[in-house]
Amino acid sequence: MKNLQNNFLEARYFFSQLAMLLLFIPAATVASDKDSANNDNQPLKHIEISGISIATPAGKIADILIAQGYAQVNNTLFTKQEQLQNNRKTIFRVEIEDTAAFRQISYHRSLSGGRVKTAGDKQPIPAFENDTAQQLYQLICENISEETKKTRACEPVTTSSINAGHGQFIELDNHFSAQLSATAANTAMGIKYTY
C-alpha cells in the first residue's frame, strides 16, 4: 500500500510539473513572438530609399537599383545620371554599407553643370523623393518634445525643404539613426541600423 501511495505521489508530482511546463510554453512563445514582432515592425526598417530598405536582402539590392538605371561602381556604390537642359545633370548616388556592426543606406542627389541657383529658389522637392522625406521627417521630428526637436534641429516642413539635423545622421534610439536634407537642388537621406 505504501508503494502505491509513493507511486501515486511521484506520478502526481510529475504531472503537476508537466502541467506547469505546458502552461509556460505558450506564454514564453507569445512573449518571444511579441519581441520579434516589435523588432520587425520598426518603421525605419521598411522605409524605402530608391526602392530599397534596411530590411532588403543584400542579394536583391543590386538588381533593384540596376532596374532603376543605376550602374554598380563597386560592391557598395551605385550611381546614375540624368541629363537636364543647359548642360546640367542630376547625379544620383546610393551607397550600402553592411558590416558586422551596422547596415546603412545613404542616398544623395545633386545637380551639376551650368549655374546652380540656390538663393531664393523655392522649387518643390521632386515627387519621387518627397514621400520618403516626409516619412523620415515624421519619425525624426513628430510626436517628440520641443527640446528633442531642437536637439535634432528639426526645421519646419515646406514644399521646397524638409530638413533635420543639419544634414547629418541623427541617433534616434539604440539601433537606428537617420539623415534627412531634401530640397529641389539636392537631397541627402539615409538610414543606419546598428546591430
mmCIF file of N, CA, C and O in Angstrom, residues 2 16 23 25 33 44 53 66 90 100 107 109 119 126 134-135 147 153-154 159 161 180 193:
data_model
loop_
_atom_site.group_PDB
_atom_site.id
_atom_site.type_symbol
_atom_site.label_atom_id
_atom_site.label_comp_id
_atom_site.label_asym_id
_atom_site.label_seq_id
_atom_site.Cartn_x
_atom_site.Cartn_y
_atom_site.Cartn_z
ATOM 1 N N LYS A 2 1.972 1.192 0.769
ATOM 2 C CA LYS A 2 2.866 2.345 0.846
ATOM 3 C C LYS A 2 3.509 2.618 -0.510
ATOM 4 O O LYS A 2 3.648 3.763 -0.924
ATOM 5 N N SER A 16 2.044 17.411 -12.291
ATOM 6 C CA SER A 16 1.909 18.831 -11.927
ATOM 7 C C SER A 16 3.050 19.637 -12.557
ATOM 8 O O SER A 16 2.843 20.740 -13.044
ATOM 9 N N LEU A 23 1.901 24.996 -19.482
ATOM 10 C CA LEU A 23 1.309 26.331 -19.345
ATOM 11 C C LEU A 23 2.332 27.417 -19.647
ATOM 12 O O LEU A 23 2.009 28.463 -20.191
ATOM 13 N N ILE A 25 5.029 27.212 -21.742
ATOM 14 C CA ILE A 25 5.482 27.244 -23.137
ATOM 15 C C ILE A 25 4.686 28.243 -23.983
ATOM 16 O O ILE A 25 5.275 29.079 -24.651
ATOM 17 N N ASP A 33 7.340 35.908 -29.592
ATOM 18 C CA ASP A 33 6.772 36.427 -30.825
ATOM 19 C C ASP A 33 6.576 37.929 -30.750
ATOM 20 O O ASP A 33 6.786 38.647 -31.713
ATOM 21 N N LEU A 44 11.475 52.332 -39.523
ATOM 22 C CA LEU A 44 12.684 52.670 -40.271
ATOM 23 C C LEU A 44 13.259 51.470 -41.022
ATOM 24 O O LEU A 44 13.973 51.646 -41.999
ATOM 25 N N SER A 53 15.355 49.068 -48.702
ATOM 26 C CA SER A 53 15.261 49.421 -47.291
ATOM 27 C C SER A 53 16.339 48.666 -46.525
ATOM 28 O O SER A 53 17.020 47.804 -47.077
ATOM 29 N N ILE A 66 19.765 48.454 -60.315
ATOM 30 C CA ILE A 66 20.079 48.385 -61.750
ATOM 31 C C ILE A 66 18.797 48.510 -62.575
ATOM 32 O O ILE A 66 18.788 49.167 -63.628
ATOM 33 N N THR A 90 21.568 65.701 -63.312
ATOM 34 C CA THR A 90 21.251 65.271 -61.961
ATOM 35 C C THR A 90 22.062 64.011 -61.712
ATOM 36 O O THR A 90 22.030 63.081 -62.520
ATOM 37 N N ALA A 100 29.693 43.933 -39.800
ATOM 38 C CA ALA A 100 29.274 43.143 -38.633
ATOM 39 C C ALA A 100 28.621 44.027 -37.574
ATOM 40 O O ALA A 100 27.831 43.550 -36.761
ATOM 41 N N TYR A 107 21.607 57.903 -49.567
ATOM 42 C CA TYR A 107 21.151 58.348 -50.888
ATOM 43 C C TYR A 107 21.510 59.822 -51.034
ATOM 44 O O TYR A 107 21.264 60.612 -50.124
ATOM 45 N N ARG A 109 21.379 63.056 -54.042
ATOM 46 C CA ARG A 109 21.057 63.578 -55.369
ATOM 47 C C ARG A 109 21.557 64.998 -55.423
ATOM 48 O O ARG A 109 21.342 65.781 -54.491
ATOM 49 N N ALA A 119 19.842 80.480 -53.803
ATOM 50 C CA ALA A 119 19.232 81.585 -53.061
ATOM 51 C C ALA A 119 17.875 81.932 -53.657
ATOM 52 O O ALA A 119 17.752 82.197 -54.846
ATOM 53 N N PRO A 126 11.472 67.046 -55.577
ATOM 54 C CA PRO A 126 10.938 66.101 -56.566
ATOM 55 C C PRO A 126 9.994 65.089 -55.921
ATOM 56 O O PRO A 126 10.238 64.604 -54.818
ATOM 57 N N GLN A 134 9.109 62.794 -46.286
ATOM 58 C CA GLN A 134 8.009 63.007 -45.335
ATOM 59 C C GLN A 134 7.989 61.903 -44.271
ATOM 60 O O GLN A 134 7.809 62.177 -43.079
ATOM 61 N N GLN A 135 8.176 60.645 -44.706
ATOM 62 C CA GLN A 135 8.174 59.527 -43.753
ATOM 63 C C GLN A 135 9.327 59.665 -42.758
ATOM 64 O O GLN A 135 9.141 59.458 -41.549
ATOM 65 N N GLU A 147 12.105 70.123 -26.837
ATOM 66 C CA GLU A 147 13.544 70.065 -26.563
ATOM 67 C C GLU A 147 14.241 69.091 -27.513
ATOM 68 O O GLU A 147 15.298 69.390 -28.066
ATOM 69 N N ALA A 153 17.448 69.434 -34.480
ATOM 70 C CA ALA A 153 17.449 70.518 -35.464
ATOM 71 C C ALA A 153 16.359 70.325 -36.520
ATOM 72 O O ALA A 153 16.621 70.411 -37.715
ATOM 73 N N CYS A 154 15.144 70.086 -36.064
ATOM 74 C CA CYS A 154 14.008 69.900 -36.964
ATOM 75 C C CYS A 154 13.556 71.265 -37.478
ATOM 76 O O CYS A 154 13.224 72.144 -36.698
ATOM 77 N N THR A 159 7.091 72.930 -49.009
ATOM 78 C CA THR A 159 7.091 72.149 -50.253
ATOM 79 C C THR A 159 8.481 72.102 -50.881
ATOM 80 O O THR A 159 8.783 71.206 -51.656
ATOM 81 N N SER A 161 11.471 72.297 -48.931
ATOM 82 C CA SER A 161 12.530 71.944 -47.987
ATOM 83 C C SER A 161 12.012 71.067 -46.843
ATOM 84 O O SER A 161 11.038 71.410 -46.188
ATOM 85 N N LEU A 180 18.444 63.394 -43.034
ATOM 86 C CA LEU A 180 17.398 63.996 -43.858
ATOM 87 C C LEU A 180 17.720 65.441 -44.200
ATOM 88 O O LEU A 180 17.816 66.299 -43.326
ATOM 89 N N TYR A 193 21.198 51.130 -39.290
ATOM 90 C CA TYR A 193 20.750 50.196 -38.262
ATOM 91 C C TYR A 193 21.985 49.560 -37.638
ATOM 92 O O TYR A 193 22.768 48.909 -38.327
#
